[in-house]
Coordinates of C-alpha atoms and ligand atoms in Angstrom, one line a residue:
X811 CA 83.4 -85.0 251.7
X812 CA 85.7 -88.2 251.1
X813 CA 86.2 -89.3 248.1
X814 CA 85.5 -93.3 247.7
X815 CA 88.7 -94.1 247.4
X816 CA 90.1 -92.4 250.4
X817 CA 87.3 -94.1 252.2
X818 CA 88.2 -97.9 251.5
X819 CA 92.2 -96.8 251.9
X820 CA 91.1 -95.4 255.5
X821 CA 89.4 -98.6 255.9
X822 CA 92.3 -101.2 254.3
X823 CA 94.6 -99.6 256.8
X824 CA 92.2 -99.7 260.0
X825 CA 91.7 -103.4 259.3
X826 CA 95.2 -104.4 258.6
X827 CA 96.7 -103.2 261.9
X828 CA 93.5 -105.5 263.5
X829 CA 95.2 -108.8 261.1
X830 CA 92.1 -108.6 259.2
X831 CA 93.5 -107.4 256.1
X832 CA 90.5 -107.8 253.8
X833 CA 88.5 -104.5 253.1
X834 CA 85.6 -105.3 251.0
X835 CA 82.2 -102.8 249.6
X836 CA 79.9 -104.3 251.3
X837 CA 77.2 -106.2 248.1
X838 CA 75.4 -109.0 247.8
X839 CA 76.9 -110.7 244.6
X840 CA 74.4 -111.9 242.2
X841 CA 75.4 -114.9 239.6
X842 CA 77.1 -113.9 236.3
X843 CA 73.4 -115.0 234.6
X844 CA 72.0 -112.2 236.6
X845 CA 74.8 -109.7 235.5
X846 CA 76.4 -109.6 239.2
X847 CA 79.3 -107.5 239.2
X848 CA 82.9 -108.7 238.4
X849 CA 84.5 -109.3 241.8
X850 CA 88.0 -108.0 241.7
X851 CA 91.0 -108.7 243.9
X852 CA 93.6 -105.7 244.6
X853 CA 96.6 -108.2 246.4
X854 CA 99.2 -104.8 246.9
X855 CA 101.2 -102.8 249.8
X856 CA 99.0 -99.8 251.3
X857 CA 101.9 -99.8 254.0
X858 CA 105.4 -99.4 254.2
X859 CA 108.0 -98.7 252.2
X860 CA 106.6 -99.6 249.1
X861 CA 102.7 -98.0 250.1
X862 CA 102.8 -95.4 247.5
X863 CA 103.6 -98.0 244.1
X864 CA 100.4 -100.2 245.5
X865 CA 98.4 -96.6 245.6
X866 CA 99.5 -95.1 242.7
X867 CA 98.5 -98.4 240.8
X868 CA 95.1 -98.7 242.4
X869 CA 94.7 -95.0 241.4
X870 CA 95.1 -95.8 237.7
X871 CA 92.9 -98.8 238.2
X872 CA 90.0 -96.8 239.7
X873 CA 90.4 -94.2 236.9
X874 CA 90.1 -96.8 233.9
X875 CA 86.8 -98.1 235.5
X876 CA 85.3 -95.1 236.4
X877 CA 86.2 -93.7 232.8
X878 CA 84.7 -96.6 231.2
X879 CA 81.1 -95.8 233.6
X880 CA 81.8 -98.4 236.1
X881 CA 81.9 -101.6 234.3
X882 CA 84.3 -103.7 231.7
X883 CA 82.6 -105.4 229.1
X884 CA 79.4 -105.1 230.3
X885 CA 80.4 -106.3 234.1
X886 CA 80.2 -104.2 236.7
X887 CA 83.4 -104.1 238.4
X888 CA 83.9 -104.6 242.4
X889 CA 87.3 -104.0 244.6
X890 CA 88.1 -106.0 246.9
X891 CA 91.4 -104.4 248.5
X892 CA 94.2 -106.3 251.1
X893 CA 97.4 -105.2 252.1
X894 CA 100.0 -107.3 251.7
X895 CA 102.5 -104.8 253.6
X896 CA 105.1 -106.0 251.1
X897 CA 105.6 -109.2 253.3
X898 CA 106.6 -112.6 251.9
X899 CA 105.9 -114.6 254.5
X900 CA 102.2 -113.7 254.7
X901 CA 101.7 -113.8 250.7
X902 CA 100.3 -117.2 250.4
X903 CA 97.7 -117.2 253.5
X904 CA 96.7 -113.4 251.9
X905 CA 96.3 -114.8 248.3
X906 CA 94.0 -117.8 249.9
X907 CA 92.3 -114.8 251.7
X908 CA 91.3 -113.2 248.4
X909 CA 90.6 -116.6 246.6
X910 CA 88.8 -118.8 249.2
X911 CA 88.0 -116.3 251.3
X912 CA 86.3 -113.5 249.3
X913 CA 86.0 -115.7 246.2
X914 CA 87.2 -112.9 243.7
X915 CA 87.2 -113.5 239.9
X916 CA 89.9 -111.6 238.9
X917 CA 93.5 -111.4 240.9
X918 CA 95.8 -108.7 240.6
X919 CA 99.0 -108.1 242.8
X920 CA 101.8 -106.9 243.6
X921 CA 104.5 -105.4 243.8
X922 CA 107.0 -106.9 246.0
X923 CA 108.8 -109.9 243.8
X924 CA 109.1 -111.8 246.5
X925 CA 105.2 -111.9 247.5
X926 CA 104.6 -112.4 244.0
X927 CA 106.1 -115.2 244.5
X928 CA 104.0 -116.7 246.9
X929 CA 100.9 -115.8 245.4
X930 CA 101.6 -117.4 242.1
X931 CA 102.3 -120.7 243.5
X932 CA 98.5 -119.8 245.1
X933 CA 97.0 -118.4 241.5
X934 CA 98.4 -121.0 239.5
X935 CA 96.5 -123.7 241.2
X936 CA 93.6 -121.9 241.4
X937 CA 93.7 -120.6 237.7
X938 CA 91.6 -117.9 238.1
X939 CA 92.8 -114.8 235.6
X940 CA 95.8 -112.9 237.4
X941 CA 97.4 -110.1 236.5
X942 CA 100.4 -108.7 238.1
X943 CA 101.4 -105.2 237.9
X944 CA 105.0 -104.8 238.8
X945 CA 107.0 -107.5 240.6
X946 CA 109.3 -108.5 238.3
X947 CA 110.4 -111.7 239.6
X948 CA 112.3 -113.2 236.3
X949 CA 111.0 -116.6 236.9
X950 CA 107.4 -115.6 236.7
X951 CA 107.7 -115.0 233.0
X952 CA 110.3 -117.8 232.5
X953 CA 110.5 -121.1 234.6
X954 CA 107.9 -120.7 236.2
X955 CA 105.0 -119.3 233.8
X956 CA 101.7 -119.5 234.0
X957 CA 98.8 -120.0 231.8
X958 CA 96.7 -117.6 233.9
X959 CA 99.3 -115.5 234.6
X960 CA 100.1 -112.4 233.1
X961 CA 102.3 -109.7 233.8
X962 CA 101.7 -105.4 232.8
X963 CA 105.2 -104.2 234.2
X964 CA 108.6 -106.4 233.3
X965 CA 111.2 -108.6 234.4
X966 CA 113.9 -107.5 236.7
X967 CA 116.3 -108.8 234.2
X968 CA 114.5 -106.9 231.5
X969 CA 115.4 -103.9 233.0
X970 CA 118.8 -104.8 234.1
X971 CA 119.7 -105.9 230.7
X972 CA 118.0 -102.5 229.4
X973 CA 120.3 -100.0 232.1
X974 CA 123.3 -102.3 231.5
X975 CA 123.1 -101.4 227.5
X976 CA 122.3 -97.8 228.4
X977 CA 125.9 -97.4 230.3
X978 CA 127.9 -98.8 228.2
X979 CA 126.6 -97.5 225.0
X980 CA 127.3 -93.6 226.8
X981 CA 130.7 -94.8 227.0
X982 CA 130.9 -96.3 230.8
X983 CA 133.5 -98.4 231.9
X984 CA 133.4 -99.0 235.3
X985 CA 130.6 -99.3 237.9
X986 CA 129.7 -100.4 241.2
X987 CA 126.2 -101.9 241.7
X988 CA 124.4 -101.4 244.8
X989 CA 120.9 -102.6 246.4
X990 CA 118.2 -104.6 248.5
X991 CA 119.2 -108.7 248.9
X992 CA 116.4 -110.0 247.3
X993 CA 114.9 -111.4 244.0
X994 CA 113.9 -107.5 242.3
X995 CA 117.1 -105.8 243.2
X996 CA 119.6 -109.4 242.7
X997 CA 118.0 -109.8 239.0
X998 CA 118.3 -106.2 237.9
X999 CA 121.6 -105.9 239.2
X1000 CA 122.1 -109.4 237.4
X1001 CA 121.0 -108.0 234.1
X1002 CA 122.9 -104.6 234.5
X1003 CA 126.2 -106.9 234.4
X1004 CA 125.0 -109.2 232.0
X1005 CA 124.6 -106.3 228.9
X1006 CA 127.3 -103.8 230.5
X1007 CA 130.0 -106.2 230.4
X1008 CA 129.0 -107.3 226.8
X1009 CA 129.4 -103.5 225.9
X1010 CA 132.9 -103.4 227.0
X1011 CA 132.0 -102.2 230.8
X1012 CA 132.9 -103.9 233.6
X1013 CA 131.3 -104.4 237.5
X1014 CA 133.9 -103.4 240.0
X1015 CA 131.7 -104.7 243.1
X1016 CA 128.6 -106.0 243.8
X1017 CA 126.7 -104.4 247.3
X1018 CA 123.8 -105.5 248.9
X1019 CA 121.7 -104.7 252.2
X1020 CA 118.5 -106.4 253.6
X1021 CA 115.5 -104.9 252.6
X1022 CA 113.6 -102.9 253.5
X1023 CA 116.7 -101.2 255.4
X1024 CA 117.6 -97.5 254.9
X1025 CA 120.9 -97.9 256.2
X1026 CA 123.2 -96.4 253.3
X1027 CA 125.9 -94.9 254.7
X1028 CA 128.4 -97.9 255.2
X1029 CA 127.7 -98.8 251.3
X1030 CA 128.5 -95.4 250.3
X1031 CA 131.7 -94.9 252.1
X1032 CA 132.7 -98.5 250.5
X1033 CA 131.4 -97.1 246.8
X1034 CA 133.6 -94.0 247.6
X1035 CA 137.3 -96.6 247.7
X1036 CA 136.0 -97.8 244.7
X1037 CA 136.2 -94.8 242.8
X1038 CA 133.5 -95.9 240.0
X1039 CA 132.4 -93.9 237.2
X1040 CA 129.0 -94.4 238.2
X1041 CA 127.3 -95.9 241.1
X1042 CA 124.0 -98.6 239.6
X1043 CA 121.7 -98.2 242.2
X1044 CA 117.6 -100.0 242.5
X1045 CA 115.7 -98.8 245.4
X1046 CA 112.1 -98.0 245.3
X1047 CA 109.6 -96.2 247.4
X1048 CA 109.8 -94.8 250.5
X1049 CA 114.0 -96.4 250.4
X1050 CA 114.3 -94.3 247.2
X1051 CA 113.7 -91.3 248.6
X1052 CA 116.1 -91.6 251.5
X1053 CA 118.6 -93.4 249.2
X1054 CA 118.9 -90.2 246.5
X1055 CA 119.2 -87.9 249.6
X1056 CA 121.6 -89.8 251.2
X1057 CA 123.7 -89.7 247.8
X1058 CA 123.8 -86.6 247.0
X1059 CA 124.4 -85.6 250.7
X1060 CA 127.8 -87.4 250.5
X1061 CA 129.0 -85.9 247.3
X1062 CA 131.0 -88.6 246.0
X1063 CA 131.3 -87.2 242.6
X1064 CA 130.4 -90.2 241.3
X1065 CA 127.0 -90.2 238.9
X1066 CA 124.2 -92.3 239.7
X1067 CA 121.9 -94.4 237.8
X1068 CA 119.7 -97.1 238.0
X1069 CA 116.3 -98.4 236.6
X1070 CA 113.7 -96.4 236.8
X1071 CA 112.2 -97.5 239.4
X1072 CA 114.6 -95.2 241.5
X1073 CA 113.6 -92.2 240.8
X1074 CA 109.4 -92.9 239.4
X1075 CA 106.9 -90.8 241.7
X1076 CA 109.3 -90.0 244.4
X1077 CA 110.3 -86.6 242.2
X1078 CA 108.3 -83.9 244.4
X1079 CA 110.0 -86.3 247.7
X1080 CA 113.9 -86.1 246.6
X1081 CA 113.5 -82.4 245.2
X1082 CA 116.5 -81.2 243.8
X1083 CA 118.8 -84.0 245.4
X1084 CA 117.6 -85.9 242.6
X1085 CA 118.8 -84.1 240.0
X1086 CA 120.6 -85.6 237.5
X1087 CA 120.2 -89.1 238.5
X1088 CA 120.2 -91.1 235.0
X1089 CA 117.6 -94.2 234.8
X1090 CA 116.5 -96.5 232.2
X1091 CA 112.9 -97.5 232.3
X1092 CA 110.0 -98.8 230.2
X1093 CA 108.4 -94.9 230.8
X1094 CA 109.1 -91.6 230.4
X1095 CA 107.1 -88.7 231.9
X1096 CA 107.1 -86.9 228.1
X1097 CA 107.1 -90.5 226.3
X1098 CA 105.1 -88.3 223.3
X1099 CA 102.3 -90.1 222.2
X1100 CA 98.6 -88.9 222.7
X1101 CA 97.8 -92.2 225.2
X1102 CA 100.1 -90.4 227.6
X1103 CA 99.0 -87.6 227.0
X1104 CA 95.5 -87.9 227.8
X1105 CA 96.7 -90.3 230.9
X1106 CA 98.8 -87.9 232.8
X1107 CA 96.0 -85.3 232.5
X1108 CA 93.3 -87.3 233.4
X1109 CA 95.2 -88.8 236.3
X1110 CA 96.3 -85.7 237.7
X1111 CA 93.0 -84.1 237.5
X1112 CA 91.4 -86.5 239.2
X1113 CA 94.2 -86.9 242.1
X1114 CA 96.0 -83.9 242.1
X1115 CA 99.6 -85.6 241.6
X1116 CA 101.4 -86.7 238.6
X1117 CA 101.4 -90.6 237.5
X1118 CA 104.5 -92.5 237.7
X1119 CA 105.2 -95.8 235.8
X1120 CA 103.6 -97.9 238.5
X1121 CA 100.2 -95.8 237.2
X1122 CA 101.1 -96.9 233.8
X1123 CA 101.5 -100.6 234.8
X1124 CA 97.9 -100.2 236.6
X1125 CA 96.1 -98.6 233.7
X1126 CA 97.5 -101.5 231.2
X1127 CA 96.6 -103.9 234.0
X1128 CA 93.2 -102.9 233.1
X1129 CA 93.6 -102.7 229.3
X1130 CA 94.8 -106.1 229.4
X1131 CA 91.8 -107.5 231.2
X1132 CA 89.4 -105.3 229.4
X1133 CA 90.5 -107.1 226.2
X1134 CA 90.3 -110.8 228.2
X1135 CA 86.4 -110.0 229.2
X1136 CA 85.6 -108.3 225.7
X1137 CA 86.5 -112.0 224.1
X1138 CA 84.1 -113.8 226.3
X1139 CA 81.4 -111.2 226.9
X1140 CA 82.2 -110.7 230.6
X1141 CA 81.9 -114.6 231.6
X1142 CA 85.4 -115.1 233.0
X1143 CA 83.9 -118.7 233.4
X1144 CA 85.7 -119.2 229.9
X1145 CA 89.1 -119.1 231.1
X1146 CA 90.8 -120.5 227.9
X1147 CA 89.1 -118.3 225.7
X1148 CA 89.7 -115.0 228.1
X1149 CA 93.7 -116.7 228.1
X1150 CA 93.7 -116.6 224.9
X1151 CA 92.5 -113.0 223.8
X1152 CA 95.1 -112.0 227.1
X1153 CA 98.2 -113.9 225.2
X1154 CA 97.8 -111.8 222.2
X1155 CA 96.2 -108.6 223.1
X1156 CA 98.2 -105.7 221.9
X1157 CA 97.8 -102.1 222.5
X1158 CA 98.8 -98.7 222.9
X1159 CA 99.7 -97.6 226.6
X1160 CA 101.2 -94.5 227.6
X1161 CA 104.4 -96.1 228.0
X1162 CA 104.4 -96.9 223.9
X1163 CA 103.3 -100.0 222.4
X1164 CA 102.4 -102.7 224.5
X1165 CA 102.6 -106.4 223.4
X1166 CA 102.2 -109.4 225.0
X1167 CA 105.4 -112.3 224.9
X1168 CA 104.3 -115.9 224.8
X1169 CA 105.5 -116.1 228.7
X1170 CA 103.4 -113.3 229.5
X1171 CA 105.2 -110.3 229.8
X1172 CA 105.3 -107.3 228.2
X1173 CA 107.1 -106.4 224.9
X1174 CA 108.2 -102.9 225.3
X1175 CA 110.4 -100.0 224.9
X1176 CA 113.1 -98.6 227.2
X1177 CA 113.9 -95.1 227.6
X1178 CA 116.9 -93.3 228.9
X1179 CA 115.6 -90.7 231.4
X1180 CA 116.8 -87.7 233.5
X1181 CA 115.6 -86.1 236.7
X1182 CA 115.8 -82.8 236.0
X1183 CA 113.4 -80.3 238.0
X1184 CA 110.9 -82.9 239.3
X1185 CA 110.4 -85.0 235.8
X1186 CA 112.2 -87.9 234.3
X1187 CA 112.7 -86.3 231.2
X1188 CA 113.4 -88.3 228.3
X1189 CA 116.7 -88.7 227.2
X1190 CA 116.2 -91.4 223.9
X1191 CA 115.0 -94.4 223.6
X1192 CA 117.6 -97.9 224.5
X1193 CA 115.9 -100.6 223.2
X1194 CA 112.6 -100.7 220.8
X1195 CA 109.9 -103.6 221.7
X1196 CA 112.9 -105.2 223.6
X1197 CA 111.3 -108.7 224.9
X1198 CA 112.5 -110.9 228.3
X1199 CA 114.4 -114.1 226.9
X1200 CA 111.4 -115.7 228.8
X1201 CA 114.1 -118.6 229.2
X1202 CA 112.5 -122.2 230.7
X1203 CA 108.6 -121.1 230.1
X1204 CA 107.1 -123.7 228.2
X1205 CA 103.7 -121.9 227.3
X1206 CA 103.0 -122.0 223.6
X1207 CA 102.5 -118.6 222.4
Ligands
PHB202 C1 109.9 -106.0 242.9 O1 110.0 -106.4 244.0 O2 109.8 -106.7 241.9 C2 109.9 -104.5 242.6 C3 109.6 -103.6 243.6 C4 109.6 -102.3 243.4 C5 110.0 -101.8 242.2 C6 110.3 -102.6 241.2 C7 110.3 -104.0 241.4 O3 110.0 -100.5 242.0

């Protein structure tokens, strides 16, 4: 027997090969007066090298309802799900999809900066409540805010600035950075300089390759000239996994670390390649509070794997609209209102406290982790409710 959410993955993948990307429960949608269910837009990549952050958030998402009977303040919730393959180009005609095409109510998506991107420019004008939970895109949360626009995850730079603090306060001077050429990998790489040079370190070389190539080994030879004391490293997903193996494969001697991001949910993948690969990240596996707790059990009971930080960022994603609808009894009709509640909601996730900046993005800590024996164990913690500058957004809070 199939669970339902195998089913509609099946069916999101069989319809995206055919271009129609759009998998939708089949309902007929009554009006809000008649307490019709809550129409919800799942805008994230169920293929390719970043598949497994787009299921691991819809997992968490799917949990939250299903824990909470079905519905959010008295709405019944419906998913609508589209692949967006991690593709920029085809981010604004799949937002329009979603919008126009299945008129959802709620928007939520992605991961991929870049197609977040794209879809903003989309959601903004439409102003329907969007949530977006991962891409980090800096300018989402600075220059280019939005009043319907929130963010569960961070900003590239966020992280970058958090990593950057992390080397040099263990006493780093020298790295080489390395990545994918575009927004997520440029801004956390960015950051990483910005704070490590400020502590005293400084960035030897700057290398980048197109993503999503897996192509390492040219980089790595280059890295080995340099003779670094670590290598700063963001790759994700499926690019992770071949990334860490490569690494250790070459034996450079040289230490690793990155954000978090490199090493989240690709723990049982790597195996013990991955160990000892330091990262700095807004969640640890034993973050100790009873939230996480209760999450990681949960979540691996009901799916039989472990939840990563993209998990985290999907539960919150839900948390953060639960408290919007909550404030205007499930009629998402009162967007100012439900803005509102969303610009100050503050909570407890499983990551630590969660609050909300004036531009939208998440207040939060950052932890030092290891991989040691499949789990990012917590090292300590860098920064304490450490906010994005939010430079250029001109919300008031
Ligand atoms: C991004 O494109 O913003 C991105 C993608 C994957 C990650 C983190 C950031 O793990």
């Amino acid at each position: 027997m199939k669970s339902r959410s195998q089913l509609s993955r099946r069916r999101v993948l069989a319809l995206t090969g055919a271009g129609a990307a759009v998998a939708a429960f089949p309902f007929v949608r009554p009006s809000f007066a008649q307490g019709g269910p809550l129409k919800v837009g799942l805008m994230l990549p169920y293929s390719g090298t970043y598949a497994q952050l787009g299921e691991a958030i819809t997992r968490a998402i799917e949990l939250y309802v299903k824990q909470k009977g079905g519905a959010l303040a008295g709405r019944q919730i419906t998913f609508v799900k589209l692949d967006d393959e991690s593709e920029p180009p085809k981010g604004a005609e799949n937002t329009t999809k979603l919008i126009e095409g299945e008129k959802v109510d709620v928007l939520i998506g992605t991961v991929h900066s870049g197609v977040a991107m794209a879809m903003a420019k989309i959601a903004r004008e439409a102003g329907l409540p969007t949530i977006n939970p991962n891409a980090g895109a800096d300018v989402l949360t600075r220059a280019l805010c939005a009043k319907n626009i929130f963010r569960t995850s961070f900003a590239n730079g966020q992280v970058g600035l958090a990593t950057g603090k992390a080397a040099a306060e263990a006493g780093i001077k020298t790295a080489v950075s390395f990545t994918w050429d575009y927004a997520a990998g440029k801004e956390m790489i960015a950051g990483f300089a910005e704070a490590f040079t400020a502590g005293g370190g400084k960035v030897l070389k700057e290398i980048t390759i197109p993503f999503p190539t897996v192509e390492f080994q040219s980089a790595l030879a280059e890295i080995a000239n340099w003779q670094p004391e670590i290598t700063h490293s963001f790759f994700s997903g499926g690019g992770a996994v071949k990334y860490i193996k490569d690494y250790a494969a070459a034996k450079l001697g040289i230490p690793l670390w990155g954000p978090g991001f490199l090493t989240d949910g690709v723990e049982a993948a790597v195996g013990a390649a991955g160990d000892g690969v330091k990262t700095v990240l807004h969640y640890a596996d034993d973050v100790d509070n009873p939230e996480n707790k209760a999450f990681r059990k949960d979540y691996t009971d009901a799916y039989k794997v472990p939840p990563d930080v993209f998990a985290v960022q999907g539960w919150d994603t839900m948390q953060l609209l639960e408290a919007g609808l909550k404030a205007v009894g499930g009629d998402v009709s009162k967007r100012d209102a439900m803005f509102a509640a969303m610009s100050t909601a503050s909570f407890k996730s499983p990551r630590g406290p969660f609050d909300i900046s004036a531009a939208h993005n998440p207040i939060q800590n950052f932890y030092l982790r290891e991989l040691k024996g499949g789990k990012n164990v917590l090292i300590k913690t860098v920064a304490t409710k450490f906010s994005d500058p939010g430079t250029g957004c001109k919300l008031a809070s």
